Every structure is written in C-alpha cells, then in structure tokens.
CSV table of C-alpha atoms in Angstrom, one decimal:
chain,number,residue,atom,x,y,z
K,5,MET,CA,0.1,0.1,0.1
K,6,THR,CA,2.4,2.3,0.9
K,7,ASP,CA,4.7,2.0,-2.2
K,8,GLY,CA,1.8,2.6,-4.3
K,9,ILE,CA,1.0,5.8,-2.6
K,10,LEU,CA,4.2,7.1,-2.5
K,11,GLY,CA,5.6,6.0,-6.0
K,12,LYS,CA,8.5,7.9,-6.1
K,13,ALA,CA,12.0,6.4,-5.2
K,14,ALA,CA,13.3,9.9,-4.1
K,15,THR,CA,10.9,9.8,-1.1
K,16,MET,CA,10.4,7.6,2.0
K,17,GLU,CA,8.0,7.1,4.6
K,18,ILE,CA,9.7,7.7,7.9
K,19,PRO,CA,8.1,6.2,10.9
K,20,ILE,CA,8.3,8.3,14.2
K,21,HIS,CA,8.4,6.0,17.1
K,22,GLY,CA,7.7,7.0,20.6
K,23,ASN,CA,5.2,6.5,23.5
K,24,GLY,CA,3.9,10.0,23.2
K,25,GLU,CA,4.4,11.1,26.8
K,26,ALA,CA,5.3,14.8,26.6
K,27,GLY,CA,7.5,14.6,29.8
K,28,GLN,CA,9.9,12.4,27.6
K,29,LEU,CA,9.9,14.3,24.6
K,30,PRO,CA,13.0,16.9,23.8
K,31,GLU,CA,11.8,20.7,23.7
K,32,ASP,CA,10.5,21.6,20.3
K,33,ASP,CA,10.7,25.4,20.0
K,34,GLY,CA,9.3,25.2,16.4
K,35,LEU,CA,6.0,23.2,17.3
K,36,GLU,CA,4.2,26.5,18.2
K,37,GLN,CA,5.6,28.2,14.8
K,38,ASP,CA,4.4,25.0,12.9
K,39,LEU,CA,1.0,25.1,14.4
K,40,GLN,CA,0.6,28.8,13.4
K,41,GLN,CA,1.8,28.0,9.7
K,42,VAL,CA,-1.0,25.5,9.6
K,43,MET,CA,-3.6,27.8,10.8
K,44,VAL,CA,-2.3,31.1,9.0
K,45,SER,CA,-4.0,30.5,5.7
K,46,GLY,CA,-7.4,30.9,6.4
K,47,PRO,CA,-10.4,30.3,4.1
K,48,ASN,CA,-10.6,32.9,1.0
K,49,LEU,CA,-14.3,34.2,1.3
K,50,ASN,CA,-14.2,37.2,-1.4
K,51,GLU,CA,-14.3,34.6,-4.3
K,52,THR,CA,-17.6,33.1,-5.6
K,53,SER,CA,-18.5,31.6,-8.8
K,54,ILE,CA,-22.2,32.8,-8.6
K,55,VAL,CA,-23.1,35.8,-10.9
K,56,SER,CA,-25.9,38.4,-9.7
K,57,GLY,CA,-28.1,39.9,-12.2
K,58,GLY,CA,-28.4,42.9,-10.4
K,59,TYR,CA,-31.6,44.4,-8.6
K,60,GLY,CA,-33.6,43.6,-11.5
K,61,GLY,CA,-32.5,40.4,-12.1
K,62,SER,CA,-34.3,40.3,-15.6
K,63,GLY,CA,-31.3,39.3,-17.7
K,64,ASP,CA,-31.2,35.7,-19.4
K,65,GLY,CA,-29.3,33.3,-17.4
K,66,LEU,CA,-28.9,35.7,-14.5
K,67,ILE,CA,-29.8,34.6,-10.9
K,68,PRO,CA,-32.0,37.0,-9.1
K,69,THR,CA,-30.5,38.8,-6.2
K,70,ASP,CA,-32.2,37.0,-3.0
K,71,GLU,CA,-31.0,33.6,-4.6
K,72,VAL,CA,-27.5,34.9,-5.3
K,73,ALA,CA,-27.2,35.9,-1.5
K,74,ARG,CA,-28.3,32.4,-0.4
K,75,GLY,CA,-26.1,31.0,-2.8
K,76,ILE,CA,-23.0,33.0,-2.0
K,77,ALA,CA,-23.6,32.2,1.7
K,78,GLY,CA,-23.8,28.5,0.8
K,79,GLU,CA,-20.6,28.6,-1.0
K,80,LYS,CA,-18.8,30.6,1.8
K,81,PHE,CA,-19.9,28.0,4.3
K,82,ASP,CA,-18.6,25.3,1.8
K,83,ILE,CA,-15.3,26.8,1.9
K,84,VAL,CA,-15.0,27.2,5.6
K,85,LYS,CA,-16.0,23.8,6.1
K,86,LYS,CA,-13.4,22.2,3.7
K,87,TRP,CA,-10.8,24.7,5.0
K,88,GLY,CA,-11.7,23.6,8.7
K,89,ILE,CA,-11.5,20.1,7.8
K,90,ASN,CA,-8.0,20.5,5.9
K,91,THR,CA,-6.8,22.5,9.2
K,92,TYR,CA,-8.1,19.6,11.5
K,93,LYS,CA,-6.3,16.8,9.5
K,94,CYS,CA,-3.1,18.9,9.0
K,95,THR,CA,-2.8,19.8,12.8
K,96,LYS,CA,-3.6,15.9,13.8
K,97,GLN,CA,-0.7,14.9,11.3
K,98,LEU,CA,1.6,17.6,12.6
K,99,LEU,CA,1.1,16.3,16.5
K,100,SER,CA,1.2,13.0,15.4
K,101,GLU,CA,4.7,13.6,13.9
K,102,ARG,CA,5.8,15.6,16.8
K,103,PHE,CA,4.5,13.1,19.5
K,104,GLY,CA,6.0,9.9,17.7
K,105,ARG,CA,2.8,8.4,16.8
K,106,GLY,CA,2.8,9.1,13.1
K,107,SER,CA,5.1,9.1,9.9
K,108,ARG,CA,6.2,11.7,7.2
K,109,THR,CA,7.0,11.7,3.9
K,110,VAL,CA,10.8,12.6,3.5
K,111,ASP,CA,13.1,13.4,0.5
K,112,LEU,CA,16.2,13.0,2.0
K,113,GLU,CA,18.4,14.7,-0.7
K,114,LEU,CA,16.1,17.4,-1.2
K,115,GLU,CA,15.7,18.3,2.7
K,116,LEU,CA,19.7,18.4,3.2
K,117,GLN,CA,19.6,20.7,0.1
K,118,ILE,CA,16.8,23.1,1.8
K,119,GLU,CA,18.6,22.7,5.2
K,120,LEU,CA,22.0,23.9,3.5
K,121,LEU,CA,20.1,26.8,2.0
K,122,ARG,CA,18.7,28.0,5.4
K,123,GLU,CA,22.3,27.7,6.8
K,124,THR,CA,24.0,29.4,3.9
K,125,LYS,CA,21.2,32.3,4.3
K,126,ARG,CA,22.2,32.7,7.8
K,127,LYS,CA,25.8,33.2,7.2
K,128,TYR,CA,25.2,35.6,4.2
K,129,GLU,CA,23.1,37.5,6.5
K,130,SER,CA,25.9,37.8,8.9
K,131,VAL,CA,28.1,39.0,6.1
K,132,LEU,CA,25.4,41.2,5.1
K,133,GLN,CA,25.4,42.8,8.6
K,134,LEU,CA,29.4,43.0,8.9
K,135,GLY,CA,29.1,44.6,5.3
K,136,ARG,CA,27.0,47.4,6.4
K,137,ALA,CA,29.1,47.9,9.5
K,138,LEU,CA,32.1,48.6,7.5
K,139,THR,CA,30.5,51.0,5.3
K,140,ALA,CA,29.2,52.9,8.3
K,141,HIS,CA,32.8,52.9,9.6
K,142,LEU,CA,34.1,53.9,6.4
K,143,TYR,CA,31.9,56.8,6.0
K,144,SER,CA,32.6,58.0,9.7
K,145,LEU,CA,36.5,57.7,8.7
K,146,LEU,CA,35.7,59.8,5.5
K,147,GLN,CA,33.9,62.6,7.7
K,148,THR,CA,36.8,62.8,9.9
K,149,GLN,CA,39.5,62.8,7.3
K,150,HIS,CA,37.8,65.6,5.5
K,151,ALA,CA,37.3,67.4,8.6
K,152,LEU,CA,41.1,67.0,9.4
K,153,GLY,CA,42.3,68.0,6.1
K,154,ASP,CA,39.9,71.2,6.3
K,155,ALA,CA,41.6,72.2,9.6
K,156,PHE,CA,45.3,71.5,8.3
K,157,ALA,CA,44.4,73.7,5.5
K,158,ASP,CA,43.1,76.4,7.5
K,159,LEU,CA,46.2,76.3,9.8
K,160,SER,CA,48.5,76.2,6.7
K,161,GLN,CA,47.1,79.7,5.8
K,162,LYS,CA,47.4,81.0,9.2
K,163,SER,CA,50.7,79.5,10.5
K,164,PRO,CA,53.6,80.8,8.2
K,165,GLU,CA,56.4,78.9,10.3
K,166,LEU,CA,54.5,75.6,9.6
K,167,GLN,CA,52.6,76.4,6.4
K,168,GLU,CA,54.4,73.5,4.4
K,169,GLU,CA,53.8,71.0,7.0
K,170,PHE,CA,50.4,71.7,7.5
K,171,GLY,CA,49.8,72.0,3.7
K,172,TYR,CA,51.4,68.5,2.9
K,173,ASN,CA,49.2,67.1,5.5
K,174,ALA,CA,46.1,68.6,4.2
K,175,GLU,CA,47.0,67.3,0.8
K,176,THR,CA,47.6,63.6,2.2
K,177,GLN,CA,44.1,63.8,4.0
K,178,LYS,CA,42.3,65.1,0.8
K,179,LEU,CA,43.9,62.0,-1.0
K,180,LEU,CA,42.9,59.6,1.6
K,181,CYS,CA,39.4,60.9,1.3
K,182,LYS,CA,39.2,60.5,-2.5
K,183,ASN,CA,40.5,57.1,-2.1
K,184,GLY,CA,38.2,56.3,0.6
K,185,GLU,CA,35.3,57.6,-1.4
K,186,THR,CA,36.2,55.1,-4.2
K,187,LEU,CA,36.5,52.3,-1.7
K,188,LEU,CA,33.3,53.1,-0.1
K,189,GLY,CA,31.5,53.0,-3.6
K,190,ALA,CA,33.0,49.4,-4.1
K,191,VAL,CA,31.9,48.2,-0.5
K,192,ASN,CA,28.5,49.6,-1.2
K,193,PHE,CA,28.1,47.9,-4.2
K,194,PHE,CA,29.4,44.7,-2.5
K,195,VAL,CA,26.6,45.1,0.1
K,196,SER,CA,23.9,45.8,-2.2
K,197,SER,CA,24.5,42.9,-4.3
K,198,ILE,CA,24.6,40.7,-1.2
K,199,ASN,CA,21.4,42.2,0.1
K,200,THR,CA,19.6,41.4,-3.2
K,201,LEU,CA,20.8,38.0,-3.0
K,202,VAL,CA,19.7,37.2,0.7
K,203,THR,CA,16.4,39.4,1.0
K,204,LYS,CA,15.2,38.5,-2.7
K,205,THR,CA,16.8,35.5,-4.6
K,206,MET,CA,17.2,33.3,-1.4
K,207,GLU,CA,14.1,34.5,0.3
K,208,ASP,CA,11.8,33.9,-2.9
K,209,THR,CA,13.2,30.1,-3.0
K,210,LEU,CA,12.3,29.9,0.6
K,211,MET,CA,9.0,30.9,0.2
K,212,THR,CA,8.4,28.2,-2.3
K,213,VAL,CA,10.1,25.7,0.2
K,214,LYS,CA,7.5,26.9,2.7
K,215,GLN,CA,4.7,26.1,0.1
K,216,TYR,CA,6.3,22.5,-0.4
K,217,GLU,CA,6.5,21.8,3.6
K,218,ALA,CA,2.9,22.7,3.9
K,219,ALA,CA,1.9,20.7,0.7
K,220,ARG,CA,3.8,17.9,2.3
K,221,LEU,CA,2.1,18.2,5.5
K,222,GLU,CA,-1.3,18.2,3.8
K,223,TYR,CA,-0.2,15.1,1.6
K,224,ASP,CA,0.6,13.0,4.8
K,225,ALA,CA,-2.4,13.9,6.4
K,226,TYR,CA,-4.5,12.8,3.4
K,227,ARG,CA,-2.3,9.7,3.0
K,228,THR,CA,-2.8,8.9,6.6
K,229,ASP,CA,-6.6,9.6,6.4
K,230,LEU,CA,-6.6,7.2,3.2
K,231,GLU,CA,-4.7,4.3,4.9
K,232,GLU,CA,-6.7,4.3,8.0
K,233,LEU,CA,-10.0,4.0,5.8
K,234,SER,CA,-8.4,1.4,3.8
K,235,LEU,CA,-7.9,-0.7,7.1
K,236,GLY,CA,-11.5,-0.5,8.1
K,237,PRO,CA,-14.5,-2.4,7.3
K,238,ARG,CA,-15.8,-2.4,3.5
K,239,ASP,CA,-19.5,-1.7,3.0
K,240,ALA,CA,-21.5,0.4,0.7
K,241,GLY,CA,-21.1,3.5,2.8
K,242,THR,CA,-17.3,2.9,3.4
K,243,ARG,CA,-16.7,2.3,-0.4
K,244,GLY,CA,-18.0,5.7,-1.3
K,245,ARG,CA,-16.0,7.6,1.4
K,246,LEU,CA,-12.8,5.5,0.3
K,247,GLU,CA,-13.3,6.7,-3.4
K,248,SER,CA,-13.6,10.3,-2.1
K,249,ALA,CA,-10.6,10.0,0.0
K,250,GLN,CA,-8.5,8.4,-2.7
K,251,ALA,CA,-9.6,11.5,-5.0
K,252,THR,CA,-8.6,14.0,-2.4
K,253,PHE,CA,-5.5,12.3,-1.5
K,254,GLN,CA,-4.6,12.2,-5.4
K,255,ALA,CA,-5.0,15.9,-5.6
K,256,HIS,CA,-2.9,16.6,-2.5
K,257,ARG,CA,-0.3,14.1,-4.0
K,258,ASP,CA,-0.2,15.8,-7.4
K,259,LYS,CA,0.3,19.4,-5.5
K,260,TYR,CA,3.1,18.0,-3.2
K,261,GLU,CA,5.1,16.3,-6.4
K,262,LYS,CA,4.8,19.6,-8.3
K,263,LEU,CA,6.1,21.8,-5.4
K,264,ARG,CA,8.8,19.2,-4.9
K,265,GLY,CA,9.9,19.7,-8.6
K,266,ASP,CA,9.6,23.6,-8.4
K,267,VAL,CA,11.7,23.9,-5.0
K,268,ALA,CA,14.4,21.4,-7.0
K,269,ILE,CA,14.4,23.7,-9.8
K,270,LYS,CA,14.7,26.9,-7.6
K,271,LEU,CA,17.5,25.4,-5.8
K,272,LYS,CA,19.6,24.3,-8.7
K,273,PHE,CA,19.0,27.9,-10.2
K,274,LEU,CA,19.8,29.6,-6.9
K,275,GLU,CA,23.2,27.8,-6.7
K,276,GLU,CA,24.1,28.9,-10.1
K,277,ASN,CA,23.0,32.3,-9.5
K,278,LYS,CA,24.9,32.6,-6.1
K,279,ILE,CA,28.1,31.1,-7.6
K,280,LYS,CA,28.0,33.9,-10.5
K,281,VAL,CA,27.0,36.6,-8.1
K,282,MET,CA,29.6,35.8,-5.4
K,283,HIS,CA,32.5,35.3,-7.8
K,284,LYS,CA,32.3,38.8,-9.2
K,285,GLN,CA,31.4,40.4,-5.8
K,286,LEU,CA,34.3,38.7,-4.1
K,287,LEU,CA,36.7,39.7,-6.8
K,288,LEU,CA,35.4,43.3,-6.5
K,289,PHE,CA,35.8,43.4,-2.8
K,290,HIS,CA,39.3,42.1,-2.7
K,291,ASN,CA,40.8,44.1,-5.4
K,292,ALA,CA,39.3,47.4,-4.1
K,293,VAL,CA,40.4,46.7,-0.5
K,294,SER,CA,43.9,45.5,-1.6
K,295,ALA,CA,44.4,48.8,-3.8
K,296,TYR,CA,43.1,51.2,-1.0
K,297,PHE,CA,45.5,49.7,1.6
K,298,ALA,CA,48.3,49.6,-0.8
K,299,GLY,CA,47.6,53.4,-2.0
K,300,ASN,CA,47.0,52.5,-5.4
K,301,GLN,CA,44.8,55.0,-6.5
K,302,LYS,CA,44.9,54.2,-10.2
K,303,GLN,CA,44.0,50.4,-9.4
K,304,LEU,CA,41.1,51.4,-7.2
K,305,GLU,CA,39.5,53.5,-10.2
K,306,GLN,CA,40.3,50.6,-12.7
K,307,THR,CA,38.5,48.4,-10.2
K,308,LEU,CA,35.2,50.4,-10.2
K,309,GLN,CA,35.5,50.5,-14.2
K,310,GLN,CA,36.1,47.1,-14.3
K,311,PHE,CA,32.7,46.6,-12.6
K,312,ASN,CA,30.7,49.5,-14.3
K,313,ILE,CA,30.5,51.4,-10.8
K,314,LYS,CA,30.1,55.1,-10.9
K,315,LEU,CA,30.6,57.5,-7.9
K,316,ARG,CA,28.4,60.1,-7.5
K,317,PRO,CA,30.0,63.8,-6.7
K,318,PRO,CA,30.9,64.4,-3.1
K,319,GLY,CA,27.8,66.7,-2.8
K,320,ALA,CA,25.3,63.8,-3.3
K,321,GLU,CA,22.4,63.3,-1.0
K,322,LYS,CA,23.6,59.8,0.2
K,323,PRO,CA,26.9,59.0,1.7
K,324,SER,CA,27.7,56.1,-0.6
K,325,TRP,CA,28.2,58.2,-3.8
K,326,LEU,CA,27.3,54.6,-5.6
K,327,GLU,CA,25.4,54.2,-8.9
K,328,GLU,CA,25.0,50.9,-10.7
K,329,GLN,CA,25.0,51.1,-14.2
C-alpha cells in the first residue's frame, strides 16, 4: 500500500516511534510556529462563482439577487467547512509526527539541500550585517579625514612657520578621502548585491520551500486518512468514502509532487546564480580593499571601471556616492 501511494524512489515514509508522553520528549521550539503556519492561511471568502443579475434580475441566465445571496452564503459555508476539515487533518498529522505516533514522507536529498540553503542564508546575513557596519565605519572615517584636512589647510594659511607641514598633511588627507570615497563605493556595491541575493533571491526560494512543506504536511495528512479508511470495514457506505478519500489524496499528492519539483529547480538555479554573483562580488571586494590599503589610486579607479560602478559627486544626498549602471 505504501509503495503504491508514494510512487517515487526519491521519497520515503519515515515512521516516528515513541510512547507519546510529553514529559519524555525533547523541547521543540518550532512546534508552536508550525501550528501557527497551519492556521495562517484562512479560507478565502472573497471569491464566488455565482453571478448576480443585479437588483432587476431580468437578464437571461442571471440569478435574482435574493437567490444570489443564499448561493454566496452556501459557497462561503462550504469554503469554511473545507478549510476547517483540512486544518484539522493537518494539525492532527503535525501533532502525530511531533509526538512520535505517525510517519512523514521524506525526500532526504531535497531536505538536505533545503537545510543547507537555510544555513547559507544565515551566514550570508551575517556577512551582510558586517558589510553594512564596514560602510558605516568607512563613512565616519571619511568625515573625520575631510574635517581634519580642512583644519590642516586652514592652519597652513594662518601659520607661516608651519605652512609647508600643514599643507602636505592637508593634501594627504584630501587624497585619503578621494581613495576612501572610491573604496566606499565599491563596498556599497558589494553590500547591495549581497542584500539582493539574501532578501530577494534566497527569500523567494524559501517562500516556495514553505509552500512545499505545507503541501507535504497536507499530503501526509490525507495519506494517513486514506490508509486508516483502507484498513476499516468494506461496505457500501465505506466504499463511497474511500473513493472520495482516494480522489482527495491524489489531488494533494499531485500538488506535493509539483511543488517538490519547483523547489528542486529553484534550488538548482539559486546555486548557479549565487556562484556567479559571489564570484564577481568577492573579486571586486578583494581588488578594491587591496588597492586602497596599498595606496594605489589608479588600481582603485580601474576596479570600479571593471565592474561598471560610478561614483557620485561628493555633494550627493547619500554617503555612498554609488550608482550601478
């Protein structure tokens, strides 16, 4: 029965053994979150297939308004009823899995890839946070160097005996500011690209993963329901319920398998895109930082040209002076 239901070599039904005693279970902080996820998608009561004929109700094929109201109410009741049944079955399945009384379908390879993605996202978020901190420190340093250069230049004019010393220190700070602005532009470009990768590309894939995980829970819930009915007595009434359960199960199985395929495809393209983006960004970051600390102004400027980065003039609104072509 199980082989016929699952039908895919890539997935397997994992039994979860246990006596169900809460006191002997490890703490699971994700249980409450998973239950909330089951409940979060309430029934959509804004859609109906019934078309009203308006107050006159005189058009051919149109339903009078009072009948429309009753029809819409009936449809909404059916929607709420189906949502309630689905929520009950999914909640029952989730608790059964967590308390060691049920089984769940597992695609081991896919779930390892999903866990790797979540871990990668956490690490990239850390890099993103550190990159933002670096841009803040660089901007603060630039402001200090700029103010210090102005102070040296002013003292150069007012201190004839130290005019030369103050003068070349002012020029040095001015050069450091120019190089620092170039470095800041490169770092901002790096941070912006990481932000897009994390908050858009990875997050989009994880949204599909959440849909897949919800579909997996529904699939197992209706699989369990079908298995229980199959083990029960066979009579005329049961036969009809069994056929209905088989059809419902098949619909959830199709949805689960489609989303499983969607996740696999998105994970593949995400990995390819991540490698392409990070290859470019890590090269940019390395070249820009190396040139800055080597005092190589020409290499700094060439790095920005190589990656098509434009610096805004110093009077621009934002401190990044960054524009992506």
